């Protein structure tokens, strides 16, 4: 049995989606952020020193980082379906999107969010974040031109990873500025496992609140 350590308002929803898509047996251990600091509770650091989510326990091994979890689970359970064949051009493209989600894409979005949350005037960060956000979102949107999915015209782990970026745009109301991403978002929502993951996330967050 896989245990997913889930933190409310975190990036672990996409791991719920992946586990549902794979049809694996798993259980969720839910945690709530501190209402003032927005930090994870200390109990999560007992699982992994960074106290971050998602983290899974798999065969007595603790695995952190969304990209690593996604790549590991797909390689182990769905290499032929949720990833292109290794050694192909599509597989390289798949890996780039898989890791883009938690590297180039997320950093400027987080910087912008932190600057806005802090509310102070900055000499550099606000402008830098705005430029980088526009750059990565235009790149994402352009890459979806005439595509249903990011790679190989089928659902892969790259789409599951990038779904968090899509949800950030939905939550901020910006998704209407990017027609290809908006259409892509609608396509992701056609997957029953995606919708089920949203319900599971909501139920766990409410239950633990």
XYZ file of C-alpha atoms in Angstrom:
209
model
C 0.000 0.000 0.000
C 1.361 3.395 -1.032
C 0.982 6.257 1.435
C 0.698 9.765 0.038
C 1.459 12.533 2.504
C -0.826 15.320 1.346
C -0.692 18.948 2.448
C -3.634 21.248 1.807
C -3.071 23.865 -0.913
C 0.009 22.046 -2.139
C 1.151 20.328 -5.314
C 0.113 16.844 -4.270
C -3.248 16.837 -6.113
C -1.458 15.803 -9.294
C 0.022 12.796 -7.477
C -3.500 11.846 -6.407
C -4.483 12.104 -10.078
C -1.521 9.946 -11.110
C -2.285 7.280 -8.515
C -5.906 7.198 -9.646
C -4.861 7.059 -13.298
C -2.567 4.129 -12.507
C -5.233 2.351 -10.470
C -2.830 1.738 -7.588
C -3.834 1.028 -4.006
C -2.946 3.976 -1.814
C -3.940 5.844 1.290
C -3.730 9.543 2.078
C -2.266 11.023 5.229
C -3.482 14.635 5.237
C -1.872 17.654 6.895
C -2.980 21.271 7.251
C -0.883 24.399 6.887
C -0.571 26.839 9.776
C -3.173 29.560 9.183
C -0.703 32.360 9.986
C 2.664 31.150 8.698
C 1.237 29.026 5.848
C 3.900 26.454 6.718
C 3.407 22.712 6.997
C 3.020 21.241 10.496
C 6.103 19.736 12.166
C 4.585 16.250 11.848
C 5.428 16.315 8.136
C 9.135 16.735 8.892
C 9.000 13.366 10.639
C 8.350 11.871 7.202
C 10.891 13.965 5.285
C 13.308 16.568 6.724
C 12.080 19.324 4.396
C 8.488 18.965 5.563
C 7.192 19.367 2.023
C 4.384 17.715 0.092
C 3.905 15.574 -1.869
C 5.896 12.743 -0.354
C 5.084 9.081 -0.813
C 6.061 5.976 1.083
C 6.559 3.118 -1.354
C 7.897 -0.278 -0.262
C 9.383 1.292 2.884
C 11.129 3.959 0.812
C 10.344 7.662 1.189
C 10.245 9.512 -2.140
C 9.969 13.304 -2.346
C 9.702 15.791 -5.239
C 6.716 15.721 -7.596
C 8.791 15.122 -10.711
C 10.712 12.245 -9.154
C 7.525 10.643 -7.807
C 5.813 10.963 -11.187
C 8.769 9.621 -13.146
C 9.282 6.729 -10.715
C 5.646 5.633 -10.603
C 5.242 5.812 -14.374
C 8.523 3.968 -15.032
C 7.441 1.291 -12.560
C 3.773 0.908 -13.459
C 2.936 2.573 -16.791
C 6.028 3.059 -18.923
C 4.141 2.007 -22.035
C 1.076 4.170 -21.518
C 1.800 7.392 -19.601
C 5.221 7.980 -21.169
C 6.552 7.751 -24.725
C 8.968 4.970 -25.563
C 12.470 5.561 -24.235
C 15.038 6.413 -26.883
C 12.564 8.422 -28.955
C 12.421 12.156 -29.629
C 9.047 12.202 -27.898
C 10.563 10.758 -24.726
C 13.114 13.568 -24.533
C 10.331 16.097 -25.063
C 8.309 14.355 -22.350
C 11.186 14.600 -19.851
C 11.637 18.295 -20.568
C 7.990 19.080 -19.827
C 7.975 16.756 -16.832
C 10.741 18.789 -15.185
C 9.802 22.176 -16.637
C 6.794 22.184 -14.317
C 8.928 22.302 -11.162
C 11.847 24.310 -12.519
C 11.484 27.072 -15.120
C 7.690 27.276 -14.877
C 7.056 27.397 -11.152
C 9.817 29.740 -9.952
C 8.574 33.019 -11.494
C 4.986 32.199 -10.549
C 6.018 31.640 -6.944
C 8.139 34.796 -6.919
C 5.180 36.811 -8.143
C 2.903 35.257 -5.531
C 5.366 35.917 -2.690
C 5.908 39.548 -3.752
C 2.148 40.115 -3.860
C 1.644 38.404 -0.502
C 4.382 40.464 1.138
C 2.936 43.704 -0.228
C 6.190 45.636 -0.160
C 7.758 47.638 -2.979
C 10.715 45.863 -4.531
C 13.617 47.239 -6.523
C 13.986 44.194 -8.759
C 11.888 41.116 -7.938
C 8.448 42.338 -8.997
C 9.580 43.394 -12.453
C 11.725 40.312 -12.926
C 8.911 37.979 -11.927
C 6.441 39.715 -14.259
C 8.778 39.379 -17.251
C 9.567 35.735 -16.517
C 5.918 34.806 -15.914
C 4.944 36.274 -19.281
C 7.830 34.435 -20.957
C 7.053 30.990 -19.565
C 3.286 31.286 -20.074
C 3.661 32.423 -23.677
C 6.043 29.517 -24.258
C 3.571 27.084 -22.702
C 0.665 28.499 -24.691
C 2.590 28.517 -27.973
C 3.725 24.928 -27.416
C 0.085 23.815 -27.251
C -0.812 25.270 -30.643
C -2.752 22.634 -32.613
C -2.148 20.071 -29.855
C -4.467 18.117 -27.584
C -1.713 17.122 -25.138
C 1.882 18.205 -24.677
C 3.535 15.094 -26.114
C 2.531 12.328 -28.552
C -1.106 13.459 -28.659
C -1.938 11.394 -25.592
C -2.059 11.921 -21.848
C 1.369 11.495 -20.232
C 3.045 12.314 -16.954
C 4.069 15.637 -18.506
C 0.410 16.702 -18.600
C -0.141 15.546 -15.045
C 2.842 17.579 -13.855
C 1.845 20.686 -15.824
C -1.724 20.509 -14.507
C -0.591 22.402 -11.401
C 0.553 25.324 -13.545
C -2.809 25.257 -15.305
C -4.638 25.353 -11.983
C -2.606 28.334 -10.823
C -3.793 30.191 -13.922
C -7.392 29.140 -13.300
C -7.227 30.325 -9.696
C -5.696 33.680 -10.675
C -8.210 34.219 -13.487
C -5.401 34.567 -16.030
C -6.227 31.491 -18.047
C -8.570 33.473 -20.296
C -5.504 35.310 -21.637
C -4.091 32.080 -23.041
C -6.500 30.380 -25.410
C -4.424 27.254 -26.018
C -3.905 26.664 -22.304
C -7.621 27.242 -21.679
C -8.533 24.634 -24.287
C -5.922 22.279 -22.854
C -7.421 22.766 -19.393
C -10.796 21.659 -20.702
C -9.182 18.580 -22.208
C -7.525 17.610 -18.911
C -10.907 17.885 -17.222
C -12.322 15.196 -19.522
C -10.352 12.575 -17.586
C -12.400 10.962 -14.835
C -9.289 10.432 -12.682
C -8.562 14.168 -12.840
C -12.053 14.990 -11.593
C -11.869 12.296 -8.926
C -8.549 13.701 -7.684
C -10.156 17.116 -7.266
C -12.926 15.601 -5.148
C -10.473 13.559 -3.072
C -8.313 16.631 -2.457
C -11.308 18.711 -1.401
C -12.627 16.008 0.916
C -9.271 15.581 2.633
C -8.779 19.307 3.061
C -12.263 19.745 4.520
C -11.966 16.668 6.723
C -8.717 17.834 8.243
C -9.669 21.525 8.561
